[in-house]
Tab-separated table of C-alpha atoms and ligand atoms in Angstrom:
chain	number	residue	atom	x	y	z
A	101	UNK	CA	-12.247	11.389	-20.349
A	102	UNK	CA	-10.117	14.374	-19.434
A	103	UNK	CA	-7.890	12.663	-16.875
A	104	UNK	CA	-6.099	9.297	-16.994
A	105	UNK	CA	-6.484	8.476	-13.290
A	106	UNK	CA	-8.684	9.861	-10.526
A	107	UNK	CA	-8.188	9.563	-6.791
A	108	UNK	CA	-10.891	9.903	-4.150
A	109	UNK	CA	-8.945	10.915	-1.052
A	110	UNK	CA	-5.532	12.549	-0.920
A	111	UNK	CA	-3.974	10.950	2.143
A	112	UNK	CA	-0.727	9.124	2.757
A	113	UNK	CA	-1.321	6.219	0.400
A	114	UNK	CA	-2.756	8.282	-2.469
A	115	UNK	CA	0.215	10.662	-2.198
A	116	UNK	CA	2.699	7.776	-2.172
A	117	UNK	CA	1.177	6.262	-5.322
A	118	UNK	CA	0.865	9.606	-7.127
A	119	UNK	CA	4.452	10.618	-6.349
A	120	UNK	CA	5.682	7.224	-7.535
A	121	UNK	CA	3.748	7.066	-10.817
A	122	UNK	CA	4.576	10.682	-11.685
A	123	UNK	CA	8.290	10.369	-10.875
A	124	UNK	CA	8.429	7.096	-12.791
A	125	UNK	CA	6.870	8.794	-15.811
A	126	UNK	CA	3.830	6.503	-15.893
A	127	UNK	CA	1.682	9.585	-16.278
A	128	UNK	CA	2.009	13.341	-15.949
A	129	UNK	CA	0.710	15.359	-12.999
A	130	UNK	CA	-1.733	17.004	-15.421
A	131	UNK	CA	-3.280	13.592	-16.146
A	132	UNK	CA	-4.288	13.033	-12.521
A	133	UNK	CA	-7.266	14.487	-10.681
A	134	UNK	CA	-8.101	13.941	-7.022
A	135	UNK	CA	-10.817	14.968	-4.614
A	136	UNK	CA	-11.003	15.857	-0.973
A	137	UNK	CA	-13.938	17.602	0.718
A	138	UNK	CA	-11.671	19.485	3.121
A	139	UNK	CA	-10.085	22.702	1.882
A	140	UNK	CA	-6.974	22.451	4.041
A	141	UNK	CA	-6.351	18.913	2.785
A	142	UNK	CA	-6.872	20.000	-0.823
A	143	UNK	CA	-4.315	22.788	-0.417
A	144	UNK	CA	-1.828	20.426	1.204
A	145	UNK	CA	-2.181	17.853	-1.582
A	146	UNK	CA	-1.911	20.488	-4.293
A	147	UNK	CA	1.268	21.843	-2.728
A	148	UNK	CA	2.876	18.518	-1.834
A	149	UNK	CA	1.861	16.432	-4.830
A	150	UNK	CA	1.218	19.137	-7.406
A	151	UNK	CA	-1.968	17.759	-8.967
A	152	UNK	CA	-5.475	19.165	-9.478
A	153	UNK	CA	-7.554	18.563	-6.354
A	154	UNK	CA	-11.287	19.291	-6.392
A	155	UNK	CA	-13.868	19.235	-3.612
A	156	UNK	CA	-16.355	16.966	-5.379
A	157	UNK	CA	-15.852	13.210	-5.611
A	158	UNK	CA	-18.427	13.170	-8.430
A	159	UNK	CA	-16.199	15.502	-10.451
A	160	UNK	CA	-13.385	12.944	-10.242
A	161	UNK	CA	-15.742	10.163	-11.371
A	162	UNK	CA	-16.951	12.369	-14.214
A	163	UNK	CA	-13.382	13.107	-15.305
A	164	UNK	CA	-11.623	9.734	-15.161
A	165	UNK	CA	-12.530	6.140	-16.005
A	166	UNK	CA	-10.032	4.679	-13.547
A	167	UNK	CA	-10.803	5.906	-10.040
A	168	UNK	CA	-8.648	4.885	-7.099
A	169	UNK	CA	-10.647	4.938	-3.896
A	170	UNK	CA	-8.037	5.978	-1.323
A	171	UNK	CA	-10.055	6.589	1.823
A	172	UNK	CA	-10.077	4.590	5.038
A	173	UNK	CA	-12.441	1.571	5.080
A	174	UNK	CA	-14.768	3.237	7.592
A	175	UNK	CA	-14.940	6.378	5.365
A	176	UNK	CA	-16.262	4.442	2.360
A	177	UNK	CA	-19.985	4.545	3.300
A	178	UNK	CA	-19.656	8.343	3.720
A	179	UNK	CA	-18.157	8.695	0.236
A	180	UNK	CA	-21.070	6.893	-1.410
A	181	UNK	CA	-23.946	8.082	0.769
A	182	UNK	CA	-23.451	11.829	0.383
A	183	UNK	CA	-24.199	12.095	-3.370
A	184	UNK	CA	-24.631	10.048	-6.532
A	185	UNK	CA	-21.075	9.885	-7.792
A	186	UNK	CA	-22.042	8.732	-11.273
A	187	UNK	CA	-20.109	5.474	-11.428
A	188	UNK	CA	-21.159	3.601	-14.580
A	189	UNK	CA	-20.138	0.639	-16.761
A	190	UNK	CA	-17.129	2.458	-18.244
A	191	UNK	CA	-15.568	2.999	-14.806
A	192	UNK	CA	-13.079	0.856	-13.011
A	193	UNK	CA	-13.193	1.423	-9.283
A	194	UNK	CA	-9.833	0.533	-7.758
A	195	UNK	CA	-10.139	0.158	-4.020
A	196	UNK	CA	-7.030	0.072	-1.856
A	197	UNK	CA	-9.038	-0.085	1.373
A	198	UNK	CA	-7.959	-2.785	3.777
A	199	UNK	CA	-10.496	-5.534	4.282
A	200	UNK	CA	-13.317	-4.159	2.105
A	201	UNK	CA	-14.433	-6.933	-0.248
A	202	UNK	CA	-15.417	-6.726	-3.908
A	203	UNK	CA	-18.896	-7.909	-2.860
A	204	UNK	CA	-19.264	-4.940	-0.476
A	205	UNK	CA	-17.961	-2.494	-3.084
A	206	UNK	CA	-20.511	-3.873	-5.590
A	207	UNK	CA	-23.261	-2.534	-3.326
A	208	UNK	CA	-21.823	0.950	-3.894
A	209	UNK	CA	-21.031	0.656	-7.630
A	210	UNK	CA	-23.210	-2.131	-9.050
A	211	UNK	CA	-22.603	-1.167	-12.706
A	212	UNK	CA	-18.824	-0.658	-12.587
A	213	UNK	CA	-15.805	-2.869	-12.756
A	214	UNK	CA	-13.986	-3.338	-9.464
A	215	UNK	CA	-10.333	-4.081	-8.789
A	216	UNK	CA	-9.180	-4.489	-5.223
A	217	UNK	CA	-5.509	-3.633	-4.793
A	218	UNK	CA	-3.423	-3.810	-1.652
A	219	UNK	CA	-0.381	-1.573	-2.180
A	220	UNK	CA	2.150	-0.335	0.338
A	221	UNK	CA	3.749	2.960	1.233
A	222	UNK	CA	7.027	2.118	-0.538
A	223	UNK	CA	5.402	2.938	-3.927
A	224	UNK	CA	6.893	6.433	-3.718
A	225	UNK	CA	10.377	5.028	-4.248
A	226	UNK	CA	9.373	2.467	-6.898
A	227	UNK	CA	9.869	-0.404	-4.455
A	228	UNK	CA	6.202	-0.903	-3.658
A	229	UNK	CA	4.528	-4.246	-3.152
A	230	UNK	CA	0.959	-4.703	-4.325
A	231	UNK	CA	-1.467	-7.543	-4.874
A	232	UNK	CA	-4.862	-7.493	-6.572
A	233	UNK	CA	-8.120	-9.320	-7.306
A	234	UNK	CA	-10.936	-8.220	-9.586
A	235	UNK	CA	-14.639	-8.602	-10.298
A	236	UNK	CA	-15.759	-10.927	-13.067
A	237	UNK	CA	-16.933	-8.052	-15.311
A	238	UNK	CA	-13.384	-6.643	-15.699
A	239	UNK	CA	-11.832	-7.067	-19.123
A	240	UNK	CA	-8.259	-8.204	-19.684
A	241	UNK	CA	-7.483	-4.627	-20.630
A	242	UNK	CA	-8.937	-3.181	-17.378
A	243	UNK	CA	-6.748	-5.531	-15.364
A	244	UNK	CA	-3.710	-4.759	-17.512
A	245	UNK	CA	-4.197	-1.005	-17.052
A	246	UNK	CA	-4.481	-1.175	-13.269
A	247	UNK	CA	-1.655	-3.706	-12.974
A	248	UNK	CA	0.586	-1.414	-15.002
A	249	UNK	CA	-0.126	1.517	-12.652
A	250	UNK	CA	1.132	-0.426	-9.645
A	251	UNK	CA	3.895	-2.238	-11.555
A	252	UNK	CA	5.304	1.136	-12.493
A	253	UNK	CA	6.108	1.657	-8.805
A	254	UNK	CA	7.033	-1.862	-7.716
A	255	UNK	CA	5.663	-5.375	-7.990
A	256	UNK	CA	1.961	-6.142	-8.430
A	257	UNK	CA	0.800	-9.743	-8.235
A	258	UNK	CA	-2.662	-11.261	-8.692
A	259	UNK	CA	-3.910	-13.266	-5.705
A	260	UNK	CA	-7.192	-14.879	-4.711
A	261	UNK	CA	-9.372	-12.335	-2.975
A	262	UNK	CA	-9.476	-14.456	0.187
A	263	UNK	CA	-5.679	-14.012	0.487
A	264	UNK	CA	-5.638	-10.207	0.356
A	265	UNK	CA	-5.981	-9.824	4.144
A	266	UNK	CA	-2.861	-11.953	4.640
A	267	UNK	CA	-0.898	-9.926	2.073
A	268	UNK	CA	-2.107	-6.749	3.792
A	269	UNK	CA	-0.439	-7.946	6.989
A	270	UNK	CA	2.744	-9.105	5.257
A	271	UNK	CA	3.380	-6.165	2.920
A	272	UNK	CA	0.707	-3.483	3.461
A	273	UNK	CA	1.296	-3.030	7.181
A	274	UNK	CA	4.760	-4.443	7.644
A	275	UNK	CA	6.736	-1.375	6.476
A	276	UNK	CA	5.741	-0.069	9.939
A	277	UNK	CA	7.401	-3.097	11.537
A	278	UNK	CA	10.513	-2.683	9.397
A	279	UNK	CA	10.760	0.970	10.434
A	280	UNK	CA	10.423	-0.097	14.080
A	281	UNK	CA	13.301	-2.543	13.640
A	282	UNK	CA	15.444	0.115	11.976
A	283	UNK	CA	14.702	2.608	14.737
A	284	UNK	CA	15.630	0.042	17.375
A	285	UNK	CA	18.837	-0.872	15.537
A	286	UNK	CA	19.762	2.801	15.362
A	287	UNK	CA	19.154	3.041	19.134
A	288	UNK	CA	21.478	0.091	19.626
A	289	UNK	CA	24.150	1.844	17.604
A	290	UNK	CA	23.754	4.985	19.683
A	291	UNK	CA	23.955	2.922	22.865
A	292	UNK	CA	27.230	1.500	21.610
A	293	UNK	CA	28.557	4.987	20.822
A	294	UNK	CA	27.799	5.463	17.109
A	295	UNK	CA	26.220	8.683	15.805
A	296	UNK	CA	22.492	8.101	15.123
A	297	UNK	CA	22.583	9.025	11.428
A	298	UNK	CA	25.438	6.630	10.722
A	299	UNK	CA	23.840	3.917	12.793
A	300	UNK	CA	20.565	4.266	10.876
A	301	UNK	CA	22.368	4.238	7.551
A	302	UNK	CA	24.155	0.983	8.409
A	303	UNK	CA	20.911	-0.558	9.639
A	304	UNK	CA	18.838	0.497	6.594
A	305	UNK	CA	21.465	-0.581	4.063
A	306	UNK	CA	21.703	-3.919	5.847
A	307	UNK	CA	17.931	-4.433	5.724
A	308	UNK	CA	17.852	-3.583	2.039
A	309	UNK	CA	20.942	-5.696	1.333
A	310	UNK	CA	19.502	-8.691	3.166
A	311	UNK	CA	16.223	-8.487	1.220
A	312	UNK	CA	18.043	-8.216	-2.107
A	313	UNK	CA	20.381	-11.067	-1.188
A	314	UNK	CA	17.394	-13.261	-0.345
A	315	UNK	CA	15.559	-12.447	-3.565
A	316	UNK	CA	18.606	-12.723	-5.810
A	317	UNK	CA	19.916	-15.955	-4.308
A	318	UNK	CA	16.566	-17.751	-4.140
A	319	UNK	CA	17.872	-19.349	-0.937
A	320	UNK	CA	15.757	-20.078	2.138
A	321	UNK	CA	16.129	-17.313	4.762
A	322	UNK	CA	17.231	-19.933	7.300
A	323	UNK	CA	20.103	-20.982	5.047
A	324	UNK	CA	21.209	-17.368	4.635
A	325	UNK	CA	20.973	-16.831	8.396
A	326	UNK	CA	23.184	-19.898	8.910
A	327	UNK	CA	25.768	-18.420	6.532
A	328	UNK	CA	26.152	-15.422	8.877
A	329	UNK	CA	26.343	-17.507	12.060
A	330	UNK	CA	29.849	-18.923	12.582
A	331	UNK	CA	30.124	-21.725	15.119
A	332	UNK	CA	30.820	-20.195	18.505
A	333	UNK	CA	30.722	-16.711	16.966
A	334	UNK	CA	29.033	-13.475	17.920
A	335	UNK	CA	26.028	-13.610	15.534
A	336	UNK	CA	24.648	-16.820	17.014
A	337	UNK	CA	24.752	-15.090	20.417
A	338	UNK	CA	22.424	-12.421	18.988
A	339	UNK	CA	20.193	-15.057	17.383
A	340	UNK	CA	19.872	-16.779	20.770
A	341	UNK	CA	18.740	-13.530	22.382
A	342	UNK	CA	16.142	-12.912	19.630
A	343	UNK	CA	14.814	-16.459	20.080
A	344	UNK	CA	14.632	-15.927	23.859
A	345	UNK	CA	12.497	-12.826	23.228
A	346	UNK	CA	10.272	-14.765	20.814
A	347	UNK	CA	10.888	-12.358	17.943
A	348	UNK	CA	9.806	-14.771	15.210
A	349	UNK	CA	6.652	-15.708	17.050
A	350	UNK	CA	5.973	-12.009	17.660
A	351	UNK	CA	6.089	-11.354	13.902
A	352	UNK	CA	3.740	-14.232	13.155
A	353	UNK	CA	1.278	-12.942	15.774
A	354	UNK	CA	1.584	-9.338	14.583
A	355	UNK	CA	0.799	-10.238	10.968
A	356	UNK	CA	-2.040	-12.495	12.085
A	357	UNK	CA	-3.438	-9.596	14.171
A	358	UNK	CA	-3.274	-7.293	11.120
A	359	UNK	CA	-5.162	-9.796	8.965
A	360	UNK	CA	-7.875	-10.171	11.637
A	361	UNK	CA	-8.210	-6.416	12.003
A	362	UNK	CA	-8.513	-6.039	8.211
A	363	UNK	CA	-11.504	-8.360	8.234
A	364	UNK	CA	-13.075	-6.285	11.012
A	365	UNK	CA	-12.397	-2.982	9.193
A	366	UNK	CA	-13.783	-4.455	5.988
A	367	UNK	CA	-17.157	-4.939	7.661
A	368	UNK	CA	-17.317	-1.142	8.135
A	369	UNK	CA	-16.881	-0.469	4.392
B	430	LIG	N1	-1.057	3.964	4.802
B	430	LIG	C1	-0.654	2.780	4.335
B	430	LIG	O1	0.507	2.415	4.475
B	430	LIG	C2	-1.616	1.884	3.586
B	430	LIG	C3	-1.132	0.690	3.003
B	430	LIG	C4	-2.008	-0.093	2.273
B	430	LIG	C5	-3.337	0.259	2.137
B	430	LIG	N2	-3.794	1.391	2.744
B	430	LIG	C6	-5.214	1.735	2.573
B	430	LIG	O2	-5.251	2.979	1.914
B	430	LIG	C7	-6.418	3.686	2.319
B	430	LIG	C8	-6.004	5.102	2.686
B	430	LIG	O3	-5.119	5.023	3.782
B	430	LIG	P1	-4.193	6.257	4.178
B	430	LIG	O4	-3.193	5.729	5.129
B	430	LIG	O5	-3.765	6.969	2.949
B	430	LIG	O6	-5.260	7.134	4.996
B	430	LIG	P2	-5.335	8.719	5.089
B	430	LIG	O7	-3.969	9.294	5.038
B	430	LIG	O8	-6.201	9.023	6.266
B	430	LIG	O9	-6.097	9.116	3.750
B	430	LIG	C9	-7.494	9.107	3.608
B	430	LIG	C10	-7.863	10.285	2.754
B	430	LIG	O10	-9.257	10.264	2.453
B	430	LIG	C11	-9.778	11.581	2.648
B	430	LIG	N3	-11.220	11.483	2.848
B	430	LIG	C12	-11.914	11.203	3.976
B	430	LIG	N4	-13.240	11.197	3.725
B	430	LIG	C13	-13.381	11.506	2.398
B	430	LIG	C14	-14.503	11.675	1.529
B	430	LIG	N5	-15.767	11.525	1.959
B	430	LIG	N6	-14.268	11.988	0.242
B	430	LIG	C15	-13.005	12.143	-0.239
B	430	LIG	N7	-11.899	12.003	0.538
B	430	LIG	C16	-12.096	11.694	1.833
B	430	LIG	C17	-9.009	12.084	3.841
B	430	LIG	O11	-9.155	13.484	3.954
B	430	LIG	P3	-8.353	14.336	5.086
B	430	LIG	O12	-6.971	14.466	4.521
B	430	LIG	O13	-9.064	15.637	5.125
B	430	LIG	O14	-8.427	13.545	6.339
B	430	LIG	C18	-7.609	11.640	3.454
B	430	LIG	O15	-7.025	12.512	2.504
B	430	LIG	C19	-7.024	2.934	3.496
B	430	LIG	O16	-8.219	2.313	3.096
B	430	LIG	C20	-5.978	1.927	3.880
B	430	LIG	O17	-6.555	0.701	4.290
B	430	LIG	C21	-2.957	2.225	3.451
């Protein structure tokens, strides 16, 4: 095979993974091939990511044994119906599509090995979160190869396939929620008279610092929250307001809604 990894689709997630694995040194730009049927998208990907982008998905399959399917769930039938892509027993199809099960993917590539990965957009900066499940015909080596791709840009943990929709809500989608929180915190800073850039910097560093503190300490988040709340102090006033607005319940419902939607999208794959 000419290329180490192939990508079908050159959108946001493919770009995030490619940038991450190239910058990390997992593989060189020259070892990656991608496809996109649209010329304008090919040009954009070539310019932004600097890899070879071809118009034919079959060319990617013919050039790489590990192919990362990076299209939207509802675009998957279109990818496989337009031409015979040539997936065979030597190929590992890595699908990052939300909700689309290994069983459904088997209908498209009955002879190939399948690994379902749920990454997130933070892969670009080597702080990605990914989980995976695989079909029974994958070898230990296939799994190791794919795991190492995603571990090069963050963490990558095996889960039962039935749990992928939940992980998609918690780590696949939730960067959007974190960005919403950061934007709102920056607004609060501006409201209180701080310049926006400084306000955002304080907010982002605090989010990162809190996550690291949680992971390094191994403590329960409630215990860490209690450490910040002095009796009769200002933080507990803020906590009271967040509880009044049902922020925790809102997060639970939001992640539950994501998981439900993933199941629905998966039926379109
Ligand atoms: N975005 C995230 O944060 C995230 C996180 C976890 C998982 N995912 C999963 O990652 C997958 C991709 O999401 P995304 O956000 O990267 O979407 P996206 O930006 O829309 O990327 C999809 C890409 O597929 C291309 N495409 C469409 N039809 C195609 C075809 N027939 N053959 C080849 N390429 C085709 C699109 O081309 P054009 O550029 O011309 O439209 C686009 O480049 C989804 O299944 C999603 O569930 C995304």
